[in-house]
Each structure stands twice: as C-alpha cells, then as structure tokens.
XYZ file of C-alpha atoms in Angstrom:
340
model
C 41.373 60.818 -77.030
C 41.582 60.091 -80.782
C 40.447 62.565 -83.450
C 36.960 61.117 -83.936
C 36.366 60.810 -80.188
C 37.444 64.430 -79.712
C 35.182 65.640 -82.505
C 32.086 63.846 -81.238
C 32.718 64.307 -77.499
C 30.468 67.363 -76.900
C 27.593 65.693 -78.733
C 27.934 62.448 -76.802
C 27.858 64.477 -73.588
C 24.782 66.348 -74.817
C 23.135 62.982 -75.433
C 23.825 61.966 -71.839
C 22.360 65.270 -70.622
C 19.165 64.682 -72.595
C 18.626 61.459 -70.661
C 18.340 63.441 -67.402
C 15.360 65.311 -65.874
C 16.476 68.503 -67.650
C 14.644 67.105 -70.671
C 11.333 67.537 -68.863
C 12.224 71.070 -67.767
C 12.990 72.332 -71.269
C 9.952 70.513 -72.659
C 7.652 72.667 -70.519
C 9.567 75.832 -71.441
C 9.261 75.045 -75.154
C 5.545 74.320 -74.765
C 5.001 77.695 -73.094
C 6.189 79.460 -76.262
C 4.600 77.120 -78.822
C 1.344 75.287 -77.991
C 1.962 72.766 -80.794
C 5.017 71.544 -78.888
C 3.363 69.550 -76.136
C 5.701 68.477 -73.317
C 5.390 64.813 -74.288
C 6.196 65.610 -77.941
C 9.261 67.663 -77.017
C 10.521 65.011 -74.626
C 9.974 62.342 -77.260
C 11.876 64.340 -79.868
C 14.821 65.012 -77.552
C 14.969 61.385 -76.470
C 14.970 60.259 -80.127
C 17.819 62.698 -80.841
C 19.798 61.355 -77.904
C 19.261 57.737 -78.916
C 19.554 57.998 -82.701
C 22.002 60.885 -83.198
C 24.112 61.244 -80.059
C 25.205 57.685 -79.369
C 29.006 57.404 -79.514
C 29.036 54.234 -81.617
C 26.495 55.588 -84.100
C 28.327 58.891 -84.450
C 31.614 57.081 -85.065
C 30.055 54.841 -87.717
C 28.496 57.890 -89.382
C 31.710 59.889 -89.610
C 33.794 57.016 -90.909
C 31.613 56.954 -94.040
C 33.028 60.319 -95.188
C 36.640 60.079 -96.395
C 36.703 63.810 -97.214
C 35.966 64.734 -93.609
C 38.980 66.324 -91.944
C 39.238 65.268 -88.306
C 41.793 67.989 -87.621
C 40.848 71.636 -87.309
C 39.532 72.916 -90.633
C 42.093 75.426 -91.956
C 39.520 77.910 -93.166
C 36.103 76.939 -91.796
C 33.189 78.080 -93.917
C 30.328 80.056 -92.455
C 27.333 77.883 -93.247
C 24.036 79.728 -93.053
C 21.241 77.395 -91.989
C 17.611 78.454 -92.300
C 15.949 76.128 -89.804
C 12.364 74.951 -89.953
C 10.220 74.903 -86.823
C 7.363 72.570 -87.647
C 8.346 69.915 -85.082
C 10.572 70.112 -81.969
C 14.310 70.484 -82.675
C 13.818 69.673 -86.361
C 16.929 71.703 -87.202
C 19.208 69.705 -84.925
C 20.597 67.371 -87.604
C 21.807 70.362 -89.630
C 23.365 71.913 -86.529
C 25.128 68.634 -85.770
C 26.354 68.173 -89.343
C 27.744 71.705 -89.697
C 29.597 71.670 -86.384
C 30.885 68.123 -86.584
C 32.227 68.803 -90.096
C 34.355 71.592 -88.619
C 32.531 74.602 -90.036
C 30.974 77.671 -88.447
C 27.202 77.549 -87.923
C 25.285 80.700 -88.791
C 21.771 79.758 -87.681
C 18.548 81.520 -88.540
C 16.158 79.969 -86.048
C 12.447 79.547 -86.526
C 10.401 81.520 -84.009
C 8.366 78.341 -83.458
C 11.417 76.395 -82.270
C 13.655 79.150 -80.927
C 13.405 78.224 -77.238
C 14.410 74.622 -77.801
C 17.257 75.307 -80.239
C 18.729 78.057 -78.037
C 18.695 75.628 -75.117
C 20.553 72.997 -77.165
C 23.113 75.529 -78.404
C 23.778 76.818 -74.882
C 24.198 73.311 -73.477
C 26.702 72.450 -76.224
C 28.700 75.580 -75.384
C 28.550 74.748 -71.672
C 29.980 71.306 -72.477
C 32.592 72.566 -74.959
C 33.245 76.338 -74.580
C 35.317 76.518 -77.792
C 32.079 75.961 -79.747
C 31.010 79.499 -78.787
C 33.310 80.850 -81.487
C 31.756 78.540 -84.079
C 28.050 79.163 -83.472
C 26.214 82.374 -84.317
C 22.476 82.979 -84.174
C 21.473 85.572 -86.741
C 18.422 87.035 -88.434
C 20.291 87.684 -91.684
C 22.720 85.323 -93.391
C 24.589 87.824 -95.569
C 27.982 86.706 -94.229
C 27.471 83.029 -95.065
C 29.772 81.213 -97.500
C 27.225 78.437 -98.123
C 23.599 77.813 -97.307
C 21.291 75.053 -96.106
C 17.602 75.925 -96.104
C 14.390 74.046 -95.434
C 10.969 75.360 -96.362
C 7.870 74.994 -98.478
C 7.994 74.623 -102.254
C 7.264 78.360 -102.523
C 10.001 79.445 -100.124
C 12.402 77.011 -101.827
C 12.078 79.023 -105.036
C 12.894 82.153 -103.042
C 15.923 80.430 -101.497
C 17.133 79.215 -104.894
C 17.050 82.780 -106.207
C 18.773 84.496 -103.279
C 21.350 81.780 -102.577
C 22.141 80.982 -106.218
C 25.613 82.534 -106.260
C 27.005 80.414 -103.425
C 26.975 76.663 -102.653
C 23.543 75.760 -101.360
C 21.376 72.846 -100.338
C 17.657 73.594 -100.554
C 14.924 71.287 -99.275
C 11.248 71.354 -100.216
C 7.909 69.985 -99.036
C 7.954 66.284 -98.268
C 5.561 63.908 -96.551
C 5.337 60.193 -95.811
C 3.218 57.254 -96.937
C 1.808 54.167 -95.254
C 1.024 50.852 -96.957
C -1.570 48.478 -95.515
C -2.436 44.949 -96.641
C -5.382 44.223 -94.314
C -3.616 41.690 -92.058
C -2.104 44.195 -89.610
C -2.440 43.502 -85.884
C -3.836 46.019 -83.401
C -0.265 46.752 -82.274
C 0.799 47.489 -85.831
C -2.194 49.748 -86.420
C -1.382 51.666 -83.241
C 2.197 52.070 -84.417
C 0.894 53.425 -87.722
C -1.367 55.799 -85.788
C 1.734 57.214 -84.080
C 3.352 57.728 -87.495
C 0.245 59.672 -88.511
C -0.451 61.685 -85.362
C 2.848 62.317 -83.588
C 3.625 66.065 -83.643
C 0.017 66.515 -84.871
C 1.056 65.435 -88.360
C 3.191 68.539 -88.894
C 6.454 66.790 -89.859
C 7.712 65.567 -93.206
C 8.042 62.093 -91.676
C 4.399 62.023 -90.643
C 2.207 59.687 -92.700
C -0.364 61.845 -94.469
C -1.749 59.127 -96.753
C -2.158 55.347 -96.729
C -2.557 52.942 -99.626
C -5.009 50.152 -98.829
C -6.486 47.105 -100.605
C -9.873 47.625 -102.256
C -12.700 47.559 -99.708
C -10.412 48.100 -96.709
C -12.275 48.574 -93.397
C -10.955 51.587 -91.452
C -13.273 51.128 -88.453
C -10.794 49.046 -86.332
C -8.052 51.616 -86.986
C -10.281 54.565 -86.070
C -11.492 52.859 -82.893
C -7.924 52.194 -81.775
C -6.989 55.812 -82.460
C -10.036 57.025 -80.525
C -9.074 54.893 -77.523
C -5.334 55.566 -77.402
C -5.005 59.164 -78.662
C -7.830 60.814 -76.701
C -5.604 63.797 -75.810
C -5.837 65.035 -79.414
C -9.507 65.790 -78.842
C -8.488 68.238 -76.113
C -5.715 70.109 -77.931
C -7.451 73.293 -79.023
C -5.260 74.111 -82.050
C -5.495 70.579 -83.436
C -9.223 70.311 -82.680
C -9.933 73.646 -84.375
C -8.381 72.204 -87.539
C -10.477 69.069 -87.166
C -13.729 71.035 -86.796
C -12.884 73.234 -89.772
C -12.037 70.307 -92.067
C -15.085 68.347 -90.942
C -17.377 71.288 -91.661
C -15.933 71.701 -95.170
C -16.445 68.019 -95.963
C -20.001 68.111 -94.612
C -20.917 71.251 -96.556
C -19.467 69.816 -99.760
C -21.037 66.400 -99.194
C -17.631 64.705 -99.354
C -17.655 61.086 -98.154
C -15.393 60.529 -95.144
C -14.997 58.568 -91.920
C -14.631 60.291 -88.564
C -13.929 59.170 -84.993
C -14.401 62.536 -83.316
C -10.929 63.983 -83.918
C -9.423 62.186 -86.924
C -10.965 62.144 -90.404
C -10.176 59.515 -93.032
C -10.949 60.556 -96.591
C -10.349 59.028 -100.002
C -8.200 61.243 -102.194
C -5.632 61.084 -104.974
C -3.789 63.850 -103.136
C -0.757 63.117 -101.009
C -0.521 65.894 -98.423
C -3.569 65.879 -96.166
C -4.660 68.754 -93.899
C -4.076 68.578 -90.134
C -6.524 66.060 -88.568
C -7.118 64.307 -91.913
C -5.616 61.078 -93.256
C -5.977 60.504 -96.986
C -6.292 57.009 -98.457
C -6.304 55.456 -101.894
C -7.181 51.882 -102.827
C -4.980 49.591 -104.869
C -6.269 46.650 -106.917
C -3.080 44.599 -107.234
C 0.572 44.589 -106.238
C 1.458 46.120 -109.596
C -1.088 48.854 -109.036
C 0.356 49.443 -105.553
C 3.852 49.813 -106.973
C 2.562 52.261 -109.585
C 0.916 54.418 -106.916
C 4.069 54.448 -104.791
C 6.199 55.479 -107.761
C 3.710 58.217 -108.618
C 4.160 59.724 -105.164
C 7.842 58.924 -104.593
C 9.293 62.315 -105.653
C 7.442 63.898 -102.716
C 8.090 61.174 -100.137
C 10.383 61.393 -97.140
C 9.723 57.825 -96.003
C 7.348 54.863 -96.367
C 6.071 52.573 -93.613
C 4.588 49.113 -94.039
C 3.979 45.898 -92.100
C 7.384 44.737 -90.895
C 9.008 47.112 -93.369
C 8.345 44.436 -95.988
C 7.615 46.813 -98.843
C 10.903 47.605 -100.574
C 12.558 50.694 -99.125
C 10.082 51.021 -96.265
C 10.301 51.090 -92.470
C 8.175 49.101 -90.012
C 5.153 50.906 -88.603
C 6.081 53.185 -85.719
C 9.585 53.948 -86.995
C 8.851 57.004 -89.138
C 9.779 59.492 -86.407
C 13.033 57.842 -85.369
C 15.391 58.651 -88.267
C 19.013 57.596 -88.123
C 22.003 59.843 -88.792
C 21.964 58.615 -92.400
C 18.285 59.516 -92.985
C 18.805 62.870 -94.659
C 15.900 65.198 -95.370
C 14.880 65.028 -99.058
C 17.427 62.225 -99.445
C 20.218 64.801 -99.942
C 23.435 63.903 -98.106
C 24.168 66.958 -95.954
C 27.581 65.703 -94.841
C 28.782 65.179 -98.411
C 27.715 68.741 -99.192
C 29.570 70.082 -96.150
C 32.764 68.050 -96.564
C 33.040 69.186 -100.204
C 32.895 72.902 -99.415
C-alpha cells in the first residue's frame, strides 16, 4: 500500500459504507433530531459525499495537486479547531476530510443542528481506522487549537476574526448561488434548476437564491413544474410556515410576486432571498447580464446556467454536487492546512 493509498484508505472505505443501507438508517436518525434534515435530503447528501469526495481516483487526483502535503506522519501535527456549520446535512465533512487527510488533529465544534450526522461519520471513520481516534476530538471550546477554520454568517465572521486573530485562521462568510436563464430552457433543465433552488429547502450556500432572466421572462412554466414535482414542500411544516409568513408580508405591503402555493417568485435587486422565495432580476443585453453577475460575484458560491455555458458556471442541477476542489468561499482549505 503506497503512501497516498494508505492516507486515503479509511475515507475510501467510508465511501463504500455510505453506499449500503446504513445510509437510510442514519438519515432517519438525523431527521429525528432536526426536522429540516428530511431522510431523502440526508441520503442525497451522503451519497453525494461518497461519489464526489470519497472515490479513490478522485481523492488521489486531489492530493497530488499539493506538493507541500507530507504523505508520511506529520512530525508535529497541529490541532486545527473547526467551527462547523449545520445548515445542510454533513456540511462540515469537507473540512473534516481536509484536516485529517493533511495529517493534522481535528478539534471539531459541531453544530447542534448536524451533531447526529457528524458524530455518526466520525465514529464510522474510527471503526474503520482506530488510529484516527487519537486525531479527532469533539469539543465545545477550541482554546487548545493551533489554527482555526470557521464558517458562519457575516456577523459571526467578525466575531471569529477578533477571537482567532492571533493564530492562523480561515474564516468563511455568507455566500449564495445564482442562476442564469435565457428563455430557451427545456422542462428537464427547469426541473434541474428547481432542484438547485429547493434542495435542502434553500438553506445552503450552493442553493440558487436568485435568477437573472431576459426582460419579460415568463415564470409560469417553471412554477407549474415546481408545483408538480416538489409537492412534498407544501407538507413540510417548517418550510410552509416560512412560505405563509413571506406571502403575508408581500400581500400586506402590496408587493408584486408570483406564487404556486409553496414557492414565491419576486423581483428584487437583492441576492439572498428568504426561505420559500426566489428572487429574480431582468437583464436587457448580454453586457447588462455580465454587469449584474459581476455586481453579485463577491457573494457568490456558484453560478448555474444552461449547459454551464455562461463562463465559470455549472449546468443546471449540479450546484449541490461540489467536487473536492470546490472550496467554500473559493478559499483553498488544503493549501491553508499544508502550509501550517
């Protein structure tokens, strides 16, 4: 077993495990502690992790891009404190993977919203490779950390910057994603976009919260497709409470909007829409479109468009399947870790 194969072995085995029925079992356990984590959403997230992050070939290609990465035991591993988000299932997994595979010690502060799922993943890794038990700690306080990785809102990021300022740190802030339509999209493409909007109830940074559309764009076909294929959203009480609240505000204020019974489409210059709402803005030309994208780019995690034809974008339906190289906020976590 060569050095890379040895380093990635427990993660490859975890990937194989996540392709078994145990995925369904933990999905129901996670849902019991967090109603936002529906069983189908948790299973989908774990399957995406297994396919995109825990494939042996992909892991090998990823690691070979980092010449500073030591494939032997790190002489003095750093304790890396990771403040994990919990907005979508297993959202902190990439940081866990990066810290451990770079040879350091993970000091994890788990989100209460995602604690069940992350503890399951940690335990399965230790079951596969018992030596990892000495390199993973779950803690409420990160005072012993030598470096920090933290993900939060813009407000909590300022707090993190202050408290972690004296040690190496990587701080992430609010991000969201953008869709670009040209009016020629097929029903299949619109459904794929709908998944980018609605998967995980729109709570992730890779969820599309706004679309840019040509002047006079007709949203009715999109809303009808959503109504037909995403009916379960109407019956999720937390999501539907948000929908009813936002609808009532728009009605009271006389704000123009479209509505299919559980998703609202509203014109806005804003980028981050509330749960159950999709913002849109019209563009008049390709130059105008490019200007709008550049205006929003500092806050964007990803962009989706028809066939991924817009420069730097992904095809519709691919927003929630990031690769190992798709770092949150565009900040290379592995470079940060290998330079400690």
